[in-house]
PDB file of C-alpha atoms and ligand atoms in Angstrom:
ATOM      1  CA  UNK R  90     114.535  99.136 122.796  1.00 87.00           C
ATOM      2  CA  UNK R  91     110.797  98.557 122.773  1.00 95.00           C
ATOM      3  CA  UNK R  92     108.356 100.317 120.485  1.00 97.00           C
ATOM      4  CA  UNK R  93     104.603 100.782 120.110  1.00 98.00           C
ATOM      5  CA  UNK R  94     102.965  99.083 117.123  1.00 98.00           C
ATOM      6  CA  UNK R  95      99.579 100.484 116.092  1.00 98.00           C
ATOM      7  CA  UNK R  96      97.505  98.295 113.770  1.00 98.00           C
ATOM      8  CA  UNK R  97      94.321  99.750 112.325  1.00 97.00           C
ATOM      9  CA  UNK R  98      92.085  98.686 109.501  1.00 95.00           C
ATOM     10  CA  UNK R  99      88.769  97.445 108.230  1.00 90.00           C
ATOM     11  CA  UNK R 100      86.780  94.627 109.787  1.00 84.00           C
ATOM     12  CA  UNK R 101      87.537  91.015 108.790  1.00 85.00           C
ATOM     13  CA  UNK R 102      90.903  91.878 107.262  1.00 90.00           C
ATOM     14  CA  UNK R 103      92.899  89.669 109.623  1.00 89.00           C
ATOM     15  CA  UNK R 104      94.172  92.510 111.828  1.00 92.00           C
ATOM     16  CA  UNK R 105      93.926  90.603 115.082  1.00 91.00           C
ATOM     17  CA  UNK R 106      95.702  87.523 113.689  1.00 91.00           C
ATOM     18  CA  UNK R 107      98.517  89.760 112.463  1.00 94.00           C
ATOM     19  CA  UNK R 108      98.702  91.682 115.724  1.00 96.00           C
ATOM     20  CA  UNK R 109      98.731  88.513 117.854  1.00 94.00           C
ATOM     21  CA  UNK R 110     101.418  86.812 115.782  1.00 95.00           C
ATOM     22  CA  UNK R 111     103.564  89.926 115.755  1.00 97.00           C
ATOM     23  CA  UNK R 112     103.247  90.294 119.531  1.00 96.00           C
ATOM     24  CA  UNK R 113     104.376  86.685 119.978  1.00 94.00           C
ATOM     25  CA  UNK R 114     107.340  87.232 117.618  1.00 96.00           C
ATOM     26  CA  UNK R 115     108.373  90.437 119.377  1.00 97.00           C
ATOM     27  CA  UNK R 116     107.655  89.253 122.933  1.00 95.00           C
ATOM     28  CA  UNK R 117     105.274  92.197 123.305  1.00 96.00           C
ATOM     29  CA  UNK R 118     101.847  92.561 124.926  1.00 95.00           C
ATOM     30  CA  UNK R 119      98.897  92.318 122.548  1.00 95.00           C
ATOM     31  CA  UNK R 120      95.855  94.510 123.165  1.00 96.00           C
ATOM     32  CA  UNK R 121      92.602  93.909 121.281  1.00 96.00           C
ATOM     33  CA  UNK R 122      90.771  97.230 121.640  1.00 97.00           C
ATOM     34  CA  UNK R 123      87.659  95.851 119.904  1.00 95.00           C
ATOM     35  CA  UNK R 124      87.282  93.547 122.921  1.00 97.00           C
ATOM     36  CA  UNK R 125      87.193  96.636 125.146  1.00 97.00           C
ATOM     37  CA  UNK R 126      84.271  98.152 123.184  1.00 97.00           C
ATOM     38  CA  UNK R 127      82.589  94.753 123.340  1.00 96.00           C
ATOM     39  CA  UNK R 128      83.024  94.675 127.148  1.00 98.00           C
ATOM     40  CA  UNK R 129      81.341  98.096 127.443  1.00 98.00           C
ATOM     41  CA  UNK R 130      78.437  96.780 125.354  1.00 97.00           C
ATOM     42  CA  UNK R 131      78.104  93.761 127.658  1.00 98.00           C
ATOM     43  CA  UNK R 132      78.160  96.080 130.684  1.00 97.00           C
ATOM     44  CA  UNK R 133      75.271  98.093 129.133  1.00 97.00           C
ATOM     45  CA  UNK R 134      73.245  95.034 128.165  1.00 97.00           C
ATOM     46  CA  UNK R 135      73.573  93.491 131.609  1.00 96.00           C
ATOM     47  CA  UNK R 136      72.420  96.671 133.302  1.00 96.00           C
ATOM     48  CA  UNK R 137      69.474  97.085 130.934  1.00 96.00           C
ATOM     49  CA  UNK R 138      70.859 100.322 129.470  1.00 97.00           C
ATOM     50  CA  UNK R 139      70.798  99.135 125.879  1.00 96.00           C
ATOM     51  CA  UNK R 140      67.607  98.257 124.050  1.00 92.00           C
ATOM     52  CA  UNK R 141      67.005  97.767 120.339  1.00 88.00           C
ATOM     53  CA  UNK R 142      66.276 101.447 119.830  1.00 89.00           C
ATOM     54  CA  UNK R 143      68.285 103.338 122.421  1.00 93.00           C
ATOM     55  CA  UNK R 144      71.189 103.456 124.837  1.00 96.00           C
ATOM     56  CA  UNK R 145      70.698 105.106 128.223  1.00 97.00           C
ATOM     57  CA  UNK R 146      73.692 107.408 127.900  1.00 97.00           C
ATOM     58  CA  UNK R 147      72.982 109.189 131.177  1.00 98.00           C
ATOM     59  CA  UNK R 148      73.329 105.954 133.155  1.00 97.00           C
ATOM     60  CA  UNK R 149      76.293 104.790 131.131  1.00 98.00           C
ATOM     61  CA  UNK R 150      78.105 108.077 131.602  1.00 98.00           C
ATOM     62  CA  UNK R 151      77.406 108.042 135.350  1.00 98.00           C
ATOM     63  CA  UNK R 152      78.922 104.549 135.683  1.00 97.00           C
ATOM     64  CA  UNK R 153      81.599 104.350 132.994  1.00 96.00           C
ATOM     65  CA  UNK R 154      84.383 105.048 135.482  1.00 94.00           C
ATOM     66  CA  UNK R 155      83.409 101.923 137.443  1.00 94.00           C
ATOM     67  CA  UNK R 156      84.482  99.819 134.503  1.00 94.00           C
ATOM     68  CA  UNK R 157      87.979  98.439 134.014  1.00 94.00           C
ATOM     69  CA  UNK R 158      88.843  96.226 131.089  1.00 95.00           C
ATOM     70  CA  UNK R 159      91.970  94.109 131.179  1.00 94.00           C
ATOM     71  CA  UNK R 160      93.465  90.981 129.650  1.00 95.00           C
ATOM     72  CA  UNK R 161      94.651  87.723 131.156  1.00 94.00           C
ATOM     73  CA  UNK R 162      96.998  85.305 129.444  1.00 90.00           C
ATOM     74  CA  UNK R 163      95.809  81.721 128.987  1.00 91.00           C
ATOM     75  CA  UNK R 164      98.152  78.739 129.245  1.00 88.00           C
ATOM     76  CA  UNK R 165      97.586  78.077 125.485  1.00 85.00           C
ATOM     77  CA  UNK R 166      99.079  81.497 124.671  1.00 80.00           C
ATOM     78  CA  UNK R 167      95.731  83.140 123.920  1.00 86.00           C
ATOM     79  CA  UNK R 168      94.211  85.782 126.126  1.00 92.00           C
ATOM     80  CA  UNK R 169      90.901  86.398 127.837  1.00 96.00           C
ATOM     81  CA  UNK R 170      89.124  89.718 128.213  1.00 97.00           C
ATOM     82  CA  UNK R 171      88.436  90.639 131.836  1.00 97.00           C
ATOM     83  CA  UNK R 172      85.676  93.050 132.867  1.00 97.00           C
ATOM     84  CA  UNK R 173      86.240  94.260 136.437  1.00 96.00           C
ATOM     85  CA  UNK R 174      88.146  91.063 137.105  1.00 96.00           C
ATOM     86  CA  UNK R 175      85.552  88.717 135.580  1.00 97.00           C
ATOM     87  CA  UNK R 176      86.455  86.613 132.559  1.00 98.00           C
ATOM     88  CA  UNK R 177      83.954  87.670 129.863  1.00 98.00           C
ATOM     89  CA  UNK R 178      85.814  86.362 126.803  1.00 95.00           C
ATOM     90  CA  UNK R 179      83.103  83.955 125.598  1.00 92.00           C
ATOM     91  CA  UNK R 180      80.277  86.371 126.443  1.00 95.00           C
ATOM     92  CA  UNK R 181      81.636  89.234 124.313  1.00 94.00           C
ATOM     93  CA  UNK R 182      82.077  87.201 121.107  1.00 87.00           C
ATOM     94  CA  UNK R 183      78.369  86.904 120.283  1.00 82.00           C
ATOM     95  CA  UNK R 184      76.681  88.693 117.400  1.00 77.00           C
ATOM     96  CA  UNK R 185      74.493  90.649 119.841  1.00 85.00           C
ATOM     97  CA  UNK R 186      77.469  92.031 121.746  1.00 91.00           C
ATOM     98  CA  UNK R 187      79.320  92.736 118.474  1.00 85.00           C
ATOM     99  CA  UNK R 188      76.431  94.860 117.264  1.00 84.00           C
ATOM    100  CA  UNK R 189      76.244  96.562 120.670  1.00 92.00           C
ATOM    101  CA  UNK R 190      79.976  97.331 120.465  1.00 93.00           C
ATOM    102  CA  UNK R 191      79.480  98.991 117.123  1.00 87.00           C
ATOM    103  CA  UNK R 192      76.808 101.207 118.724  1.00 90.00           C
ATOM    104  CA  UNK R 193      78.676 102.164 121.923  1.00 94.00           C
ATOM    105  CA  UNK R 194      81.812 102.899 119.894  1.00 92.00           C
ATOM    106  CA  UNK R 195      80.071 105.941 118.393  1.00 91.00           C
ATOM    107  CA  UNK R 196      79.657 107.613 121.836  1.00 94.00           C
ATOM    108  CA  UNK R 197      82.304 110.247 122.580  1.00 95.00           C
ATOM    109  CA  UNK R 198      82.640 109.715 126.347  1.00 97.00           C
ATOM    110  CA  UNK R 199      82.966 105.934 125.867  1.00 97.00           C
ATOM    111  CA  UNK R 200      85.808 106.455 123.399  1.00 96.00           C
ATOM    112  CA  UNK R 201      87.540 108.979 125.673  1.00 97.00           C
ATOM    113  CA  UNK R 202      87.461 106.572 128.646  1.00 96.00           C
ATOM    114  CA  UNK R 203      88.727 103.568 126.659  1.00 97.00           C
ATOM    115  CA  UNK R 204      91.426 105.647 124.955  1.00 97.00           C
ATOM    116  CA  UNK R 205      92.563 106.778 128.413  1.00 97.00           C
ATOM    117  CA  UNK R 206      92.836 103.137 129.572  1.00 96.00           C
ATOM    118  CA  UNK R 207      94.631 102.152 126.338  1.00 97.00           C
ATOM    119  CA  UNK R 208      97.184 104.941 126.724  1.00 98.00           C
ATOM    120  CA  UNK R 209      98.003 103.712 130.233  1.00 96.00           C
ATOM    121  CA  UNK R 210      98.555 100.189 128.840  1.00 95.00           C
ATOM    122  CA  UNK R 211     101.116 101.587 126.377  1.00 95.00           C
ATOM    123  CA  UNK R 212     103.097 103.676 128.845  1.00 95.00           C
ATOM    124  CA  UNK R 213     105.988 101.251 129.003  1.00 94.00           C
ATOM    125  CA  UNK R 214     105.855 100.480 125.253  1.00 96.00           C
ATOM    126  CA  UNK R 215     106.449  96.900 124.073  1.00 96.00           C
ATOM    127  CA  UNK R 216     102.856  96.722 122.901  1.00 97.00           C
ATOM    128  CA  UNK R 217     100.961  95.743 119.747  1.00 97.00           C
ATOM    129  CA  UNK R 218      97.505  97.296 119.766  1.00 98.00           C
ATOM    130  CA  UNK R 219      94.844  96.702 117.143  1.00 97.00           C
ATOM    131  CA  UNK R 220      91.698  98.714 116.495  1.00 96.00           C
ATOM    132  CA  UNK R 221      90.376 101.531 114.340  1.00 94.00           C
ATOM    133  CA  UNK R 222      91.906 104.675 115.882  1.00 96.00           C
ATOM    134  CA  UNK R 223      95.202 103.489 117.364  1.00 97.00           C
ATOM    135  CA  UNK R 224      97.588 105.266 114.991  1.00 97.00           C
ATOM    136  CA  UNK R 225      95.396 108.356 114.703  1.00 96.00           C
ATOM    137  CA  UNK R 226      94.094 108.959 118.258  1.00 97.00           C
ATOM    138  CA  UNK R 227      95.450 106.556 120.893  1.00 98.00           C
ATOM    139  CA  UNK R 228      99.144 106.602 119.918  1.00 98.00           C
ATOM    140  CA  UNK R 229      99.702 109.296 117.291  1.00 97.00           C
ATOM    141  CA  UNK R 230     103.440 109.014 118.033  1.00 97.00           C
ATOM    142  CA  UNK R 231     103.647 105.211 117.680  1.00 98.00           C
ATOM    143  CA  UNK R 232     106.969 104.158 116.156  1.00 97.00           C
ATOM    144  CA  UNK R 233     105.244 101.761 113.733  1.00 98.00           C
ATOM    145  CA  UNK R 234     101.768 102.194 112.275  1.00 98.00           C
ATOM    146  CA  UNK R 235     100.084  99.772 109.914  1.00 98.00           C
ATOM    147  CA  UNK R 236      96.826 100.238 108.098  1.00 97.00           C
ATOM    148  CA  UNK R 237      95.582  96.812 107.093  1.00 96.00           C
ATOM    149  CA  UNK R 238      93.161  96.192 104.295  1.00 94.00           C
ATOM    150  CA  UNK R 239      92.045  93.625 101.755  1.00 95.00           C
ATOM    151  CA  UNK R 240      89.555  93.806  98.900  1.00 96.00           C
ATOM    152  CA  UNK R 241      85.927  93.617 100.188  1.00 94.00           C
ATOM    153  CA  UNK R 242      85.321  90.398  98.209  1.00 96.00           C
ATOM    154  CA  UNK R 243      88.342  88.747  99.841  1.00 95.00           C
ATOM    155  CA  UNK R 244      87.265  89.802 103.347  1.00 94.00           C
ATOM    156  CA  UNK R 245      83.678  88.666 102.655  1.00 94.00           C
ATOM    157  CA  UNK R 246      84.960  85.274 101.474  1.00 94.00           C
ATOM    158  CA  UNK R 247      86.989  84.815 104.695  1.00 91.00           C
ATOM    159  CA  UNK R 248      84.038  85.847 106.864  1.00 87.00           C
ATOM    160  CA  UNK R 249      81.666  83.652 104.843  1.00 91.00           C
ATOM    161  CA  UNK R 250      83.845  80.569 105.429  1.00 92.00           C
ATOM    162  CA  UNK R 251      84.042  81.399 109.142  1.00 85.00           C
ATOM    163  CA  UNK R 252      80.246  81.717 109.431  1.00 84.00           C
ATOM    164  CA  UNK R 253      79.624  78.528 107.436  1.00 89.00           C
ATOM    165  CA  UNK R 254      81.981  76.783 109.840  1.00 88.00           C
ATOM    166  CA  UNK R 255      79.778  77.960 112.701  1.00 81.00           C
ATOM    167  CA  UNK R 256      76.744  76.497 110.936  1.00 87.00           C
ATOM    168  CA  UNK R 257      75.131  79.863 110.033  1.00 82.00           C
ATOM    169  CA  UNK R 258      72.627  79.881 107.144  1.00 89.00           C
ATOM    170  CA  UNK R 259      73.861  82.788 105.047  1.00 88.00           C
ATOM    171  CA  UNK R 260      74.771  83.563 101.430  1.00 94.00           C
ATOM    172  CA  UNK R 261      78.013  85.066 100.155  1.00 96.00           C
ATOM    173  CA  UNK R 262      76.141  88.120  98.808  1.00 96.00           C
ATOM    174  CA  UNK R 263      74.633  88.801 102.238  1.00 93.00           C
ATOM    175  CA  UNK R 264      78.070  88.663 103.846  1.00 91.00           C
ATOM    176  CA  UNK R 265      79.536  90.951 101.172  1.00 94.00           C
ATOM    177  CA  UNK R 266      76.733  93.485 101.712  1.00 92.00           C
ATOM    178  CA  UNK R 267      77.397  93.362 105.476  1.00 87.00           C
ATOM    179  CA  UNK R 268      81.137  93.920 104.996  1.00 90.00           C
ATOM    180  CA  UNK R 269      80.465  96.966 102.794  1.00 91.00           C
ATOM    181  CA  UNK R 270      77.909  98.329 105.251  1.00 87.00           C
ATOM    182  CA  UNK R 271      80.382  98.027 108.171  1.00 83.00           C
ATOM    183  CA  UNK R 272      83.106  99.714 106.108  1.00 89.00           C
ATOM    184  CA  UNK R 273      80.764 102.608 105.443  1.00 89.00           C
ATOM    185  CA  UNK R 274      79.789 102.912 109.134  1.00 83.00           C
ATOM    186  CA  UNK R 275      83.402 102.679 110.339  1.00 85.00           C
ATOM    187  CA  UNK R 276      84.639 105.377 107.952  1.00 90.00           C
ATOM    188  CA  UNK R 277      81.704 107.788 108.253  1.00 91.00           C
ATOM    189  CA  UNK R 278      80.975 108.028 111.992  1.00 87.00           C
ATOM    190  CA  UNK R 279      81.456 111.450 113.600  1.00 90.00           C
ATOM    191  CA  UNK R 280      83.691 110.237 116.471  1.00 89.00           C
ATOM    192  CA  UNK R 281      87.150 109.019 115.389  1.00 88.00           C
ATOM    193  CA  UNK R 282      86.190 107.565 112.008  1.00 91.00           C
ATOM    194  CA  UNK R 283      88.494 104.890 110.618  1.00 93.00           C
ATOM    195  CA  UNK R 284      91.160 106.503 108.457  1.00 93.00           C
ATOM    196  CA  UNK R 285      94.751 105.802 107.560  1.00 96.00           C
ATOM    197  CA  UNK R 286      97.233 107.934 109.529  1.00 97.00           C
ATOM    198  CA  UNK R 287      99.515 109.893 107.202  1.00 96.00           C
ATOM    199  CA  UNK R 288     102.579 108.050 108.455  1.00 97.00           C
ATOM    200  CA  UNK R 289     100.996 104.573 108.447  1.00 98.00           C
ATOM    201  CA  UNK R 290     102.174 101.826 106.113  1.00 98.00           C
ATOM    202  CA  UNK R 291      99.354 100.498 103.932  1.00 97.00           C
ATOM    203  CA  UNK R 292      99.323  96.709 104.209  1.00 97.00           C
ATOM    204  CA  UNK R 293      97.037  94.998 101.687  1.00 96.00           C
ATOM    205  CA  UNK R 294      96.954  91.276 102.387  1.00 95.00           C
ATOM    206  CA  UNK R 295      94.410  90.295  99.668  1.00 95.00           C
ATOM    207  CA  UNK R 296      96.906  88.170  97.768  1.00 96.00           C
ATOM    208  CA  UNK R 297      99.163  86.999 100.596  1.00 95.00           C
ATOM    209  CA  UNK R 298      99.096  83.660 102.388  1.00 93.00           C
ATOM    210  CA  UNK R 299      99.260  83.774 106.173  1.00 92.00           C
ATOM    211  CA  UNK R 300     102.932  82.773 106.065  1.00 95.00           C
ATOM    212  CA  UNK R 301     103.789  85.424 103.449  1.00 96.00           C
ATOM    213  CA  UNK R 302     101.929  88.030 105.452  1.00 96.00           C
ATOM    214  CA  UNK R 303     103.884  87.146 108.575  1.00 96.00           C
ATOM    215  CA  UNK R 304     107.233  87.281 106.755  1.00 97.00           C
ATOM    216  CA  UNK R 305     106.433  90.735 105.423  1.00 97.00           C
ATOM    217  CA  UNK R 306     105.234  91.896 108.827  1.00 97.00           C
ATOM    218  CA  UNK R 307     108.376  90.687 110.620  1.00 97.00           C
ATOM    219  CA  UNK R 308     110.539  92.498 108.068  1.00 98.00           C
ATOM    220  CA  UNK R 309     108.631  95.759 108.554  1.00 98.00           C
ATOM    221  CA  UNK R 310     108.833  95.391 112.349  1.00 98.00           C
ATOM    222  CA  UNK R 311     112.575  94.619 112.392  1.00 97.00           C
ATOM    223  CA  UNK R 312     113.235  97.632 110.164  1.00 97.00           C
ATOM    224  CA  UNK R 313     111.183  99.891 112.445  1.00 97.00           C
ATOM    225  CA  UNK R 314     113.062  98.707 115.550  1.00 96.00           C
ATOM    226  CA  UNK R 315     116.359  99.180 113.693  1.00 95.00           C
ATOM    227  CA  UNK R 316     115.407 102.751 112.742  1.00 93.00           C
ATOM    228  CA  UNK R 317     114.548 103.549 116.365  1.00 92.00           C
ATOM    229  CA  UNK R 318     117.926 102.330 117.591  1.00 86.00           C
ATOM    230  CA  UNK R 319     119.774 104.924 115.482  1.00 77.00           C
TER     231      UNK R 319
HETATM  232  O1   DC E 601      87.220  94.592 116.029  1.00 70.54           O
HETATM  233  P1   DC E 601      85.880  94.228 116.689  1.00 70.54           P
HETATM  234  O2   DC E 601      84.866  93.660 115.713  1.00 70.54           O
HETATM  235  O3   DC E 601      86.018  93.389 117.912  1.00 70.54           O
HETATM  236  O4   DC E 601      85.309  95.656 117.165  1.00 70.54           O
HETATM  237  C1   DC E 601      84.056  95.786 117.777  1.00 70.54           C
HETATM  238  C2   DC E 601      83.489  97.159 117.471  1.00 70.54           C
HETATM  239  O5   DC E 601      84.226  98.191 118.127  1.00 70.54           O
HETATM  240  C3   DC E 601      83.462  97.516 115.980  1.00 70.54           C
HETATM  241  O6   DC E 601      82.182  97.990 115.656  1.00 70.54           O
HETATM  242  C4   DC E 601      84.455  98.646 115.829  1.00 70.54           C
HETATM  243  C5   DC E 601      84.613  99.208 117.215  1.00 70.54           C
HETATM  244  N1   DC E 601      85.971  99.627 117.516  1.00 70.54           N
HETATM  245  C6   DC E 601      86.270 100.960 117.519  1.00 70.54           C
HETATM  246  O7   DC E 601      85.399 101.781 117.210  1.00 70.54           O
HETATM  247  N2   DC E 601      87.515 101.391 117.867  1.00 70.54           N
HETATM  248  C7   DC E 601      88.473 100.517 118.183  1.00 70.54           C
HETATM  249  N3   DC E 601      89.681 100.965 118.517  1.00 70.54           N
HETATM  250  C8   DC E 601      88.195  99.124 118.163  1.00 70.54           C
HETATM  251  C9   DC E 601      86.929  98.703 117.818  1.00 70.54           C
END
C-alpha cells in the first residue's frame, strides 16, 4: 500500500535531501514544491510582471491558468523542473528567482493554483512532497507528516559552506541574519504561514549525520506504512 509523505520545515534544513532520499528508498515520486513557486517567479520575470517594487497581479492572475509545472526524471536519478514543457531547472536556481519565489508565494491565487496542481499529483499516492504547507494545506490527511528543523546556527553554517563553495563573498553573520529573516517571513506571512501540523513528527537534524538522519527517516517511514496496513 502506498502512502503520502508530507515534509515541511524551515529553509536550509536539508528537507529536499531527506525527501529525495526517502523517495528513492520507497520507490515513490518526489515533488519539490519550492521549484513550482520558483517557476511562477520565472514566468513573471520573463513577462515583465515583476519589478523590484511590484508584481503585476492583474496580469499574473489573468494568465496563471496557462502555466503548468511538472518534473522530468534525469538519467542520473535527479529531476528537472519543467515549465509548460520547457526545462527550466538551471534558470530557477538563481538568487533572483529565489527571491521572486518568496514574493509570489505570498499571493493567495498563486498558492491556490499550485496547491490544486499538487493535489492532482498526489491522487494516486506514492509521493514524497516537500514544502512549507504540505501537511497543513495540500495534504492535511497525509499518512506521514514530518516537520524538519535544525538550530539556526547549524542551518546558517550549512548554507555558508554552500555559498563559499560557489565563490560568494559573504560572512557567517550575514548568512545567519538571512536565515533568521527568512524564518520570520515564512512563519509570519498571512497566506499559509509555515507551521507544524498537529499530527506531524518533529524531526530535528541538528546533531545527526546524513547517514543517521536517513536511518531514522527510514524507520519512521516503515512504521507509518506498517500502521496503514493494519
Ligand atoms: O524551498 P525553496 O527555497 O525552493 O522555496 C522557494 C520559495 O517558495 C520560498 O520562499 C518558500 C516558498 N514556498 C512556499 O511558500 N510554499 C511551498 N510549499 C514551497 C515553497
